Coordinates of C-alpha atoms and ligand atoms in Angstrom, one line a residue:
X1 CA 9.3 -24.1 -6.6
X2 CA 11.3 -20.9 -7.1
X3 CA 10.8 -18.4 -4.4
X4 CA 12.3 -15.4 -2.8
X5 CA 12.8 -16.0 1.0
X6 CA 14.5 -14.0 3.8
X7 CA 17.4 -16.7 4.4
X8 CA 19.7 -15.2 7.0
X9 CA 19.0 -12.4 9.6
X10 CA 21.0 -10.1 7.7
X11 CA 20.5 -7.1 4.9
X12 CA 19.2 -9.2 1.3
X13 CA 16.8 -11.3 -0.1
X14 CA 17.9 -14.6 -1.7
X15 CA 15.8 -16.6 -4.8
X16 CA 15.6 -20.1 -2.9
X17 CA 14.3 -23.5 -3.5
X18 CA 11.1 -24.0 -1.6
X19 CA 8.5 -26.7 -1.1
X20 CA 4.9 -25.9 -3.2
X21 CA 2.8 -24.8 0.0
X22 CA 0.4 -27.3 1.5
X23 CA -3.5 -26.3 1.0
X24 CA -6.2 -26.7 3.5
X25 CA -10.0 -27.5 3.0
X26 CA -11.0 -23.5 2.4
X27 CA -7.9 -22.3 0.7
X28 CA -6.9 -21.2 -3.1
X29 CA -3.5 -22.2 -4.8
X30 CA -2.8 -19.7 -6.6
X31 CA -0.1 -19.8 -9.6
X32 CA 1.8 -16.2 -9.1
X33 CA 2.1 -14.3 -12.4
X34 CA 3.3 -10.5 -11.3
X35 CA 4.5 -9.2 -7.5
X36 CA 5.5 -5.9 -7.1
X37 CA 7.9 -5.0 -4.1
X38 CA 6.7 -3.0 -0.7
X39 CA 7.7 -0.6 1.3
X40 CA 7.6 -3.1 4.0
X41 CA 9.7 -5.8 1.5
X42 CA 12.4 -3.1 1.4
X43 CA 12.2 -3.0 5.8
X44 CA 12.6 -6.8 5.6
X45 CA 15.2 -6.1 2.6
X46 CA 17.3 -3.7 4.8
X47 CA 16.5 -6.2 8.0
X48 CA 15.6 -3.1 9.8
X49 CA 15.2 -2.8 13.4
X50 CA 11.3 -4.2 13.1
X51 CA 12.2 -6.5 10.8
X52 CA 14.4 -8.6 13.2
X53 CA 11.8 -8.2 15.6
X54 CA 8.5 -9.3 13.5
X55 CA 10.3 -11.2 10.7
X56 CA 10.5 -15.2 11.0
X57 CA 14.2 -16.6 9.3
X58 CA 13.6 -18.8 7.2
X59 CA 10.2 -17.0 5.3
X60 CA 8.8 -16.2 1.7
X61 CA 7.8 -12.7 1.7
X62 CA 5.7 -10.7 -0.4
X63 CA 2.1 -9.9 -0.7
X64 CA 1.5 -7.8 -3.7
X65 CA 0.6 -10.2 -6.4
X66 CA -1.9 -11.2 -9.1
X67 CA -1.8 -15.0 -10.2
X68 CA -4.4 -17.5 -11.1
X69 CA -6.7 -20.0 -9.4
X70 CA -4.7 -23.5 -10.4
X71 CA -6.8 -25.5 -7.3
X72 CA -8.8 -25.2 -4.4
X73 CA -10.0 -26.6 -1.1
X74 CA -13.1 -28.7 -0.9
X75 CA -15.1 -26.4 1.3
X76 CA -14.6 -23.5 -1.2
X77 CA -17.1 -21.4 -3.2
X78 CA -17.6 -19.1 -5.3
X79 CA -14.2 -19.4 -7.6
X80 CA -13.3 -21.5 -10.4
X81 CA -10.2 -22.9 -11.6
X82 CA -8.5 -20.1 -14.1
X83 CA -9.7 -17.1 -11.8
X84 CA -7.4 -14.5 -12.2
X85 CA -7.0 -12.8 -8.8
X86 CA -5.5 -10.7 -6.4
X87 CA -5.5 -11.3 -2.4
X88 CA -5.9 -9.1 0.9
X89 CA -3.3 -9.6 2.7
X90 CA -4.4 -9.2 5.8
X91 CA -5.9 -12.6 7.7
X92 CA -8.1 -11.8 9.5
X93 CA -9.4 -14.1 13.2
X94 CA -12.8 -14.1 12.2
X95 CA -14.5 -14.3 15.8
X96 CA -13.5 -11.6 17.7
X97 CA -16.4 -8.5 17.9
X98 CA -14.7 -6.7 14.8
X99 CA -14.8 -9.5 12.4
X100 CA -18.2 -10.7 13.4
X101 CA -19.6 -7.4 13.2
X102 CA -18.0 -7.1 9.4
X103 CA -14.9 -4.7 10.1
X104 CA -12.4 -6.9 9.1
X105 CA -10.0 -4.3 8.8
X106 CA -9.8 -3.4 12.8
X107 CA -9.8 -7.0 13.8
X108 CA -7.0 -7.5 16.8
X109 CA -5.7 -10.6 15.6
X110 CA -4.3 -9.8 12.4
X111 CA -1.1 -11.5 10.5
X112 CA -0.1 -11.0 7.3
X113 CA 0.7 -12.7 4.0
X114 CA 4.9 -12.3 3.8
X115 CA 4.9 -10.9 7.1
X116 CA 3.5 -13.4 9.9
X117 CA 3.5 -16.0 6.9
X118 CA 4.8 -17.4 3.5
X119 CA 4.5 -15.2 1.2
X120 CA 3.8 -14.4 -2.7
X121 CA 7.0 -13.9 -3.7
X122 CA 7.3 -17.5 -5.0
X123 CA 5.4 -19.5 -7.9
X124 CA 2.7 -20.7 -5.9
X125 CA 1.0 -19.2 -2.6
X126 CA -2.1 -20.6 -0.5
X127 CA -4.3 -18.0 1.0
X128 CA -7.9 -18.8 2.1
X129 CA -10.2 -18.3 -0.5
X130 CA -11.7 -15.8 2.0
X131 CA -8.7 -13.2 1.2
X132 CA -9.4 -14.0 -2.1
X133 CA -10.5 -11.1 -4.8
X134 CA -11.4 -11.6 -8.3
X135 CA -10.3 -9.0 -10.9
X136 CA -12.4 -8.4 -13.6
X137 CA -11.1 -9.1 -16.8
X138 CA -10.6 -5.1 -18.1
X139 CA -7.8 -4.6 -15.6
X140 CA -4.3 -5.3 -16.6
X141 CA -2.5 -7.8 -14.5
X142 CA 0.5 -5.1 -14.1
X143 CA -2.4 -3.2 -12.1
X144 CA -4.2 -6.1 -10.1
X145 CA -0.4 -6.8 -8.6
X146 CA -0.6 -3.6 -7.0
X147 CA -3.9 -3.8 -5.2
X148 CA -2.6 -4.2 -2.4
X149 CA -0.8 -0.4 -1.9
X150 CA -3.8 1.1 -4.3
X151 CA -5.7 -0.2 -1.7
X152 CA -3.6 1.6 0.9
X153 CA -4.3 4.9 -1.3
X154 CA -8.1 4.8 -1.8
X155 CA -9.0 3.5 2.0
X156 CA -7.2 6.5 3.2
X157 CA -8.3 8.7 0.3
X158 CA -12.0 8.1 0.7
X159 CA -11.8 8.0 4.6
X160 CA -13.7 11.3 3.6
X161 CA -15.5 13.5 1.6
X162 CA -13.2 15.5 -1.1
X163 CA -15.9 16.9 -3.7
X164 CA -14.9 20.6 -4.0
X165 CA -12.3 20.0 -1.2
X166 CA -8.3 21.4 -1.1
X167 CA -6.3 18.4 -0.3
X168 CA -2.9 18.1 1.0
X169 CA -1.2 14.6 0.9
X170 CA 2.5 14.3 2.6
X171 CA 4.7 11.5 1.2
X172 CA 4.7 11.0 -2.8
X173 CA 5.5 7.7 -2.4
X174 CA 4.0 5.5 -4.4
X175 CA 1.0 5.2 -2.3
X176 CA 0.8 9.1 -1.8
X177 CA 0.5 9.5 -5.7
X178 CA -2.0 6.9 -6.0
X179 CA -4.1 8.9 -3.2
X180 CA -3.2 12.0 -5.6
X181 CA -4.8 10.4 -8.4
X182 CA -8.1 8.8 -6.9
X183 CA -8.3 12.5 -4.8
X184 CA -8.4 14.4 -8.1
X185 CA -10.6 11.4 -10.1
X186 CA -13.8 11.6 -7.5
X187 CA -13.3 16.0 -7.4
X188 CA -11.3 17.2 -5.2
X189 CA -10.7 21.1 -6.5
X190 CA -6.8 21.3 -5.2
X191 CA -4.5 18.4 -4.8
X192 CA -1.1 19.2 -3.2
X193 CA 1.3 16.9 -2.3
X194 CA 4.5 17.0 -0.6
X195 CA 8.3 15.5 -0.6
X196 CA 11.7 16.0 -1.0
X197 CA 12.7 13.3 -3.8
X198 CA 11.9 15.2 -7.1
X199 CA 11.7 11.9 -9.3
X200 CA 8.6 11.1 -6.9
X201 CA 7.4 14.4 -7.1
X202 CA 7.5 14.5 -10.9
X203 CA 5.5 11.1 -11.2
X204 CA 2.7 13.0 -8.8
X205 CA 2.6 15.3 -11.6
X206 CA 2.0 12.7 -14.0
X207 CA -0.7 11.7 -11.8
X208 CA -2.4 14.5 -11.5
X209 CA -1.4 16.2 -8.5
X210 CA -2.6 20.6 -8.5
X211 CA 0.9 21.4 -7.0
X212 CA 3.8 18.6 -6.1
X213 CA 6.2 20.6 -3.6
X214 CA 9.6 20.0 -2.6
X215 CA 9.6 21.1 0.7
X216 CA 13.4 21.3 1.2
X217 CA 13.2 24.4 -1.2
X218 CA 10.0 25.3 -1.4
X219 CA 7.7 26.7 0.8
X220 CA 3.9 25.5 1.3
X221 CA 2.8 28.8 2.7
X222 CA 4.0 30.3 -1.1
X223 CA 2.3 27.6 -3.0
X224 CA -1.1 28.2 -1.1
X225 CA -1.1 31.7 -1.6
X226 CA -0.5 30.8 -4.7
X227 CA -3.3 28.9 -5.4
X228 CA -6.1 31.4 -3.5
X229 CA -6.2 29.7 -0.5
X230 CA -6.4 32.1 2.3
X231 CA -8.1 29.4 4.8
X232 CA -6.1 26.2 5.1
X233 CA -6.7 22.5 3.5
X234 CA -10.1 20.6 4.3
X235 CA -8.6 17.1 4.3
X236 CA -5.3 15.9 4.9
X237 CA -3.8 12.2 4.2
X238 CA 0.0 11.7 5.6
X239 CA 1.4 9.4 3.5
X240 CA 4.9 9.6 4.6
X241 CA 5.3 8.5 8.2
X242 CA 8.1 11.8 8.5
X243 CA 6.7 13.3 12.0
X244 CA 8.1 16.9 10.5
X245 CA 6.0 16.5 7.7
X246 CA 2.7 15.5 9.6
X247 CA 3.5 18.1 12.3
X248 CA 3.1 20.6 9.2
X249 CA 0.2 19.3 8.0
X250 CA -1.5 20.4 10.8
X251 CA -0.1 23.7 11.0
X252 CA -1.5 24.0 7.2
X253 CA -5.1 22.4 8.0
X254 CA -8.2 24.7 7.6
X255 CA -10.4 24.8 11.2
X256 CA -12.7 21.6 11.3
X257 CA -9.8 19.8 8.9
X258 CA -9.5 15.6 8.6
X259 CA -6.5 14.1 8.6
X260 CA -6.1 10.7 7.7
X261 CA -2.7 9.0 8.6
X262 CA -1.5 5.8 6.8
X263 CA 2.3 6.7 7.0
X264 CA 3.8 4.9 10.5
X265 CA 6.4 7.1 12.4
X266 CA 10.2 5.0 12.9
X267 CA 9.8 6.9 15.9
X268 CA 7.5 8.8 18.8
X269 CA 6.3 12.1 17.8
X270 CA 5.6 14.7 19.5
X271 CA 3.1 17.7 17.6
X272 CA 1.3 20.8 18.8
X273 CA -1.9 19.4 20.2
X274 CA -3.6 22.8 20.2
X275 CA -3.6 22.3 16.3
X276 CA -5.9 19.8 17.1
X277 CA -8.0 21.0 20.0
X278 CA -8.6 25.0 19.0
X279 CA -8.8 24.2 15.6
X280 CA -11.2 21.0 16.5
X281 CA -9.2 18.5 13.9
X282 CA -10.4 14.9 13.5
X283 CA -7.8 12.5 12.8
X284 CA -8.4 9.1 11.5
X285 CA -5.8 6.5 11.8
X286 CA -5.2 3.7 8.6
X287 CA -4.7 0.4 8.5
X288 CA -4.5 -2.0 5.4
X289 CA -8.0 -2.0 3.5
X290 CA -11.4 -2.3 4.1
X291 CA -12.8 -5.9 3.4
X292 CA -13.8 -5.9 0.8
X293 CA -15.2 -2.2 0.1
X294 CA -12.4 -0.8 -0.8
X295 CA -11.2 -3.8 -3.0
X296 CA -14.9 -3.0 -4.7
X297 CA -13.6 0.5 -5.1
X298 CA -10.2 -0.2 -6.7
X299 CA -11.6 -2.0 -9.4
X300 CA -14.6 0.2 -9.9
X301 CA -12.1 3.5 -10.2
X302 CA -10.1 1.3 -12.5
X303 CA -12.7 0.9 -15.3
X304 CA -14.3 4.2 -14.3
X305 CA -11.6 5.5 -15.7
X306 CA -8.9 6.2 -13.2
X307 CA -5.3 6.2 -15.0
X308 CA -2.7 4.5 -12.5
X309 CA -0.2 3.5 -14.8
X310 CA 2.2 6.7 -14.5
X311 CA 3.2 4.7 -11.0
X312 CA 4.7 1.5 -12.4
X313 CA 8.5 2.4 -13.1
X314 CA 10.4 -1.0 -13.5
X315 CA 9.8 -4.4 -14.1
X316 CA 11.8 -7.1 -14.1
X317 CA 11.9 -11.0 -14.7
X318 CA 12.4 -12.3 -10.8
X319 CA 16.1 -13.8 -11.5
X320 CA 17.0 -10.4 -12.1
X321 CA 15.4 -9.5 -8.5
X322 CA 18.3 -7.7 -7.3
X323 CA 17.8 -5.0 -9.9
X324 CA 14.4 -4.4 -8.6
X325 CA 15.6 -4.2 -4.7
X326 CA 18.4 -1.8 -5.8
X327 CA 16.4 0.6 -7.4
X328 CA 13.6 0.6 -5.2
X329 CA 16.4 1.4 -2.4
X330 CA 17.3 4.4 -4.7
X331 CA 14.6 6.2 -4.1
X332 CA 14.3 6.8 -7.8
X333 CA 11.3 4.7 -9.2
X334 CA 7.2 4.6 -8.6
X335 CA 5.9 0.4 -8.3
X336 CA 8.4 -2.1 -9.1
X337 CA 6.9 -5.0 -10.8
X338 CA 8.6 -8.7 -10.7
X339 CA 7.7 -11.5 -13.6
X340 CA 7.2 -14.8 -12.7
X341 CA 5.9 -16.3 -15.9
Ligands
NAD401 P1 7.5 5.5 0.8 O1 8.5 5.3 1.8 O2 7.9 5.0 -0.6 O3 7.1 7.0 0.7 C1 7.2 8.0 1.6 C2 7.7 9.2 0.9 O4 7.8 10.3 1.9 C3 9.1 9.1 0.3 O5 8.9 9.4 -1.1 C4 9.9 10.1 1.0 O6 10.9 10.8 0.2 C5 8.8 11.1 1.5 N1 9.3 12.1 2.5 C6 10.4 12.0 3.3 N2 10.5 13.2 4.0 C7 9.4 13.9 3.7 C8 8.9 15.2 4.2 N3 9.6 15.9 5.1 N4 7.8 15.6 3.6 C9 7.1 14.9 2.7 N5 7.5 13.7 2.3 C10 8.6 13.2 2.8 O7 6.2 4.7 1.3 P2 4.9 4.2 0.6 O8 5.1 2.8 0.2 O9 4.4 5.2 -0.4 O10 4.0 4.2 1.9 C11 3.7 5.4 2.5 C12 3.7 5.3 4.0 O11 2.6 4.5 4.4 C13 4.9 4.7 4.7 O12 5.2 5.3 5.9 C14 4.5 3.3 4.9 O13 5.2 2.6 5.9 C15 3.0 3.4 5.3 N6 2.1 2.3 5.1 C16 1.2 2.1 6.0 C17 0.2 1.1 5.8 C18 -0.9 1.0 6.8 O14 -1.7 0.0 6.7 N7 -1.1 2.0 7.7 C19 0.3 0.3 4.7 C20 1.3 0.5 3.8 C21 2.2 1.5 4.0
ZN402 ZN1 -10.9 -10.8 14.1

């Protein structure tokens, strides 16, 4: 089968040959019809310094996909041949205290799809049927591949409450405009979100953002005034992973603020803890998705009527998967989608 693997320990990404992957009693094989690329495909892409660390050479990567059920192990239930699905891509142990007690998402054993193992990037992946999530019929299959960073956006998002709430997102990434949108969908009053890439920052307008600031020329102090708010934001998601840009989250957090924090720091970072401590702020720290609330949740938003689709930018058939890399490299496009049928 045709697949995009991580062939040398160098910068690229190279369409390869590959043998169809081997299926075990309580796994799907799933036929891939859409991937979109990752922040953490463009690491292994650039074969950054945790890339060469955490990255095995020879290795499919990829794990934002939607395909279809084309066969399954004998110990699986509860899917049918033709099930159009997406996948968590986080595999989860299954025994240790987290995953018995139903918190997937903090269990210590963790690998992931295209990370730890083969990936989606390639006609055919096997994932246990377990990481398996149907996706109901009203959502587009450009959408279902990007579950997997929508899911990013509404497990931070809803960490907590933003009825009535002013809202300050760092990063308009795409995952930080995805948060913008599901912030403003479920009522948050003001949405303001942050960067320095203006193409980003216009596709958070799109999305629905109050206020999308440039903060290399603008200043957030200005644009709160601005908007009547003397006090400070009540909930704060860092989407970035910039420790400037978290370090002035805090300083713009209202007393009793929560900040969630899905963006990871290259590097240590060093803040003003007496942001936290006088002005008693509860910091929650994100990783991947809840399993399988917040999958529940993406779909639900979907067909309650959440628009996502400003964020999908490119797409392109996978032998012209170089385009994609470049102009995801650029800086100047939301989701990038790759076609495999
Ligand atoms: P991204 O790199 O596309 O977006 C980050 C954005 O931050 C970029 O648009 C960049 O221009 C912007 N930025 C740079 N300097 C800034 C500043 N000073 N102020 C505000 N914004 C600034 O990433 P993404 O794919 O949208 O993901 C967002 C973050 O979440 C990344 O750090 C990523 O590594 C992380 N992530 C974490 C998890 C997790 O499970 N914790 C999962 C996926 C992604
Ligand atoms: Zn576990």
């Amino acid at each position: 089968m045709k697949a995009l693997s991580k062939q040398h320990s160098e910068k690229g990404i190279w369409l390869t040959e590959e043998p169809k992957p081997e299926m075990g009693h309580n796994d799907l094989l799933i036929k891939i019809r859409k991937t979109a690329i990752c922040g953490t495909d463009m690491h292994i892409y650039n074969w950054d310094e945790w890339s060469q660390k955490t990255i095995p050479v020879p290795m499919v990567v990829g794990h934002e996909y939607v395909g279809e059920v084309v066969d399954m192990g004998q110990e699986v239930r509860g899917f049918e041949i033709g099930d159009r699905v997406s996948g968590e891509g986080h595999i989860t142990c299954g025994h240790c205290r987290n995953c018995r007690a139903g918190r997937r998402h903090l269990c210590r054993n963790t690998y992931g799809v295209g990370v730890n193992r083969s990936g989606a990037f390639a006609e055919y992946l096997v994932i246990p049927a377990f990481n398996a999530f149907k996706i109901p019929d009203n959502i587009s299959d450009e959408l279902a591949s990007i579950f997997d960073p929508f899911g990013n956006a509404v497990h931070t998002a809803l960490s907590f409450d933003l009825v009535g709430e002013d809202v300050l997102i760092t990063g308009a990434g795409p995952i930080g405009i995805m948060a913008a949108a599901v912030a403003r969908h479920v009522g948050a009053r003001h949405v303001v979100i942050t960067d320095i890439n203006d193409y980003r920052l216009d596709l958070a307008r799109q999305m629905g953002a109050t206020r999308a600031v440039n903060v290399s020329t603008e200043s957030l102090d200005d644009v709160m005034e601005e908007l009547g708010m003397s006090e400070g934001f009540d909930v704060g998601l860092e989407m970035s992973g910039v420790p400037m840009a978290f370090r002035d989250m805090l300083d713009k957090m209202n007393h009793g603020g929560k900040v969630a924090m899905l963006g990871i720091p290259s590097e240590d970072t060093a803040i003003d803890w007496n942001q936290v401590i006088f002005k008693g702020l509860v910091i929650k720290g994100i990783y991947g998705r809840e399993m399988f609330e917040t999958w529940y949740k993406m779909a639900s938003l979907i067909q309650g009527g959440l628009d996502l689709s400003p964020v999908i930018t490119h797409q392109f058939k996978v032998d012209d998967f170089q385009q994609g890399f470049d102009v995801m490299n650029s800086g100047q496009s939301g989701k990038v989608i790759l076609n495999w049928d």
